[in-house]
Amino acid sequence: MIQGLSQVGGQYVSSSPSKSFYQWKNTLFFEADSNQINHALDQAELAYATLKMLAPSDIAQLLECIIVELESHQPLILETYQAESHFPKGRADGEFARTIGQIRTFIKLLEKGQHLQAKIDDATEISPDLRKVLMPIGPIAVFGASNFPLAFSAAGGDTISALAAGCSVIIKGHPYHAATSELVATCMIQAVEKSKLHCGTISHLHGSSHHIGQYLIKHPKLKGVGFTGSFSGGKALYDLAQKRTVPIPVFAEMGSVNPVIILKEYLDTDKELAQKLADSVLLGSGQFCTNPGLIFIESKDDNHPLVRDLISRIIQSEVGPMVHENILKSYTDQITQLSKYSPQLKVYQSNVSCATCGVIKINDLIDVSSLTHEIFGPYTLLVLFDGVDEFLKMIPKLKGQLTMTILGNPSEVKKVSEISQAVNHLAGRILFNGVPTGVAVQSTMTHGGPFPATTDSRFTSVGTDAIYRWLRPITFQDCPDALLPDALKRMNPLKLTREVNGTWGIH
Amino acid sequence: MIQGLSQVGGQYVSSSPSKSFYQWKNTLFFEADSNQINHALDQAELAYATLKMLAPSDIAQLLECIIVELESHQPLILETYQAESHFPKGRADGEFARTIGQIRTFIKLLEKGQHLQAKIDDATEISPDLRKVLMPIGPIAVFGASNFPLAFSAAGGDTISALAAGCSVIIKGHPYHAATSELVATCMIQAVEKSKLHCGTISHLHGSSHHIGQYLIKHPKLKGVGFTGSFSGGKALYDLAQKRTVPIPVFAEMGSVNPVIILKEYLDTDKELAQKLADSVLLGSGQFCTNPGLIFIESKDDNHPLVRDLISRIIQSEVGPMVHENILKSYTDQITQLSKYSPQLKVYQSNVSCATCGVIKINDLIDVSSLTHEIFGPYTLLVLFDGVDEFLKMIPKLKGQLTMTILGNPSEVKKVSEISQAVNHLAGRILFNGVPTGVAVQSTMTHGGPFPATTDSRFTSVGTDAIYRWLRPITFQDCPDALLPDALKRMNPLKLTREVNGTWGIH
């Protein structure tokens, strides 16, 4: 079933045999070339012209069909996933279930159709008949993430939200799990065929060189980009997209150190705290976007029992291998460099794995911005501070984050409140007395945040609101009923909840 | 009352007398300098920290107070407006009323509070308590437009939507009507003081050099930009904003040629058509964003009665002076250049005003892209085409537009439908059997569209949805009730319509 070739217009496309970048079992994988990318965009543009006319329920059927295809190939997908990513069976099962669950969430959204935000103002003596609805923006490129071969890759949140919006999608598979990506894409492309939708609805491109991404982003037919990965990768794509003759929106989720702030009294009351924090730091071998990389602890004492306990749990835990040797190498390189940033930094390393923990006082950290940057992997920096005022001085040094977490006892509510208000401009999600890993796929989720956590804080990449990245408003003025999209027709054939003359309801 | 000085932190700030750029009656106007801009940003950041905690009703009171101040200074504002812009009394009165009406629309929005999009998912066995709301993104710079000294300037849609969102605003007044801008800003700053809000909520900067805009946009404390004006101005600000260490969203509305397509049978039935089109072209001396600059006419005959009639009405009408001599100069320069683009272009110019009309066949236009660019002023290009297929060939040559207008008889519904579907990816608003000038301030309006009409087609700059440019989501996870924003508290103290566990209602 795996051919190592890109798929465009519903078919495998052959590539020059000189450009293979990967071998999986006996199959070589070949880089997509410029002709194939052009072909994918041509097909995506044609598909978009048909998708933009569909009702949400038609797209829901495609998503249903994708679930059927994925589930019927589940054993092979999971086997390939585990072998490529080195993640254990529990994670594989969990991520598969998350991926399916995510698609179901969008199916429910499409069945309601409220995301179209249909609004109608009937004509008055002084104003015309105005009807507004959201429409898809056009072909979208999705860059699969290294750390989530299923839930943030070929059939992940970016692809599914873009399809749900009515956009065609060109998937650039991540080279670290190219076989998994191809398998999943094949399921989706079969679902497109079985749903009798345009064959350009989904294409899948293989490759490991930057050229493919650059060529894709510069292509005039591309209208938007979804990316999850490193700051350097996301920012490079963003910059290219803004330099185009016609700039396009890029939603890049580029990671975060997800600061955790633990107040004094909480330290002594939550007996599970060290274990919960260590688990959060080491989850998925530290390869989570919401991995807590900076843990502020209100204590003067770097021998505080929690500090000791946390260090020992982190460095004594079994940590699974990382997704790819390149990620491990980048991680160990950064860990090796750590000590040069500050003589005050103490580094604790594991003998049994690559897990690492640093300890520093806040006053020694405040001017060493390098230490507040993300190190992708099983690492965290414990920062000791003495009183809220000391922590508040740190805030201007913190960049935009996906999450901020505050742990405090009920007796510390005033301090928690002060910190919460002081940091809310910095993060997409504020958690209380928990850990940041674990991102529920719900419409109430924000997986986003101010730059550099993402390139546009006004959107989220997890949860159904992720669809709004790929939709834009269009207003029809005095349009004959027959020519209106169904969402705006006078008889409301889709039975949508709409705003009519200022009142929401099914009318 | 007019001092020619910028206002920062609620006070006039004196400037080096060497840098005046304008004189109004006996008052010289001085450029804001870098210190004043820094001061404005410092104040705006402090104000933002207080504004983001306010309930929508508190902001509504500020807007009410702005209306009171504007209305109590109405005679002076209108007198200054007319003298500076050369617009007649009717236009002055109309634009003042529009400005007040626009503010009232936002007050109504704030009273409902639904724009906060509060959503709540209670905790379940497998998921935490998640509560999401929109919050303001931070200090916003607003660049006043040359062509709307009231409705798109100091107290225009960009400023009012940003204030309504809870953002502090730094207004860069347009130098072509600096006195009007200062007067209006003074009213708003007085309203801030009377509302006992932070004095950095609104600042107003004078100047005509590009330096001020560039310095503002590069300032790290600025978080967003609203602009209405030329492509070159908007794109330059956009590019600067994207090159910052921390890029920020820029919503630039950069104009459009607003194509109008008139089908054959319609030509002969609407007896008012020539007059309606001529009025639309000449409205406000052609200085409207939605001015129809390209009128496609389904006729082989450049002697068709509508063509003759339209030309004669355009070139024989009285047209008032333009807002500023520089705009007139830029307009006449472009008109002078017209004939060089194509020997097939016929140009008809008025003897009594600067109004101009071109005529060309679509096949002679299709490869002359310069002729499809906007010429800001009382000019339109009539383009003759023969059958829908000929028009469809033109579509790939058209750029993103604020509006597209289709005029067809009921007997031509199939052709109208085909064109409507073929162009809907190109425009923010599609009109039927009307003219594009006249932009109702309603939540159903889209005054936006694909680049280069705007820099982000996912937003509008007119109507209450304009507020979403300045808001971003934040999720509170397992947050103690006392620490939640009021919009998310369990007892719903603001009585908002919220989505609770998937159901919308006041709960």
mmCIF file of C-alpha atoms in Angstrom, chain B residues 6 56 106 150 193 233 312 352-353 467:
data_model
loop_
_atom_site.group_PDB
_atom_site.id
_atom_site.type_symbol
_atom_site.label_atom_id
_atom_site.label_comp_id
_atom_site.label_asym_id
_atom_site.label_seq_id
_atom_site.Cartn_x
_atom_site.Cartn_y
_atom_site.Cartn_z
ATOM 1 C CA SER B 6 -0.489 66.441 19.437
ATOM 2 C CA PRO B 56 -18.603 46.198 27.923
ATOM 3 C CA PHE B 106 -21.218 49.846 18.722
ATOM 4 C CA LEU B 150 -15.145 62.085 10.146
ATOM 5 C CA GLU B 193 -11.494 62.298 31.145
ATOM 6 C CA GLY B 233 0.523 53.590 1.987
ATOM 7 C CA SER B 312 -22.107 62.526 -21.390
ATOM 8 C CA VAL B 352 -16.169 71.743 -16.679
ATOM 9 C CA SER B 353 -14.442 69.482 -14.158
ATOM 10 C CA ILE B 467 -14.479 44.729 16.356
#
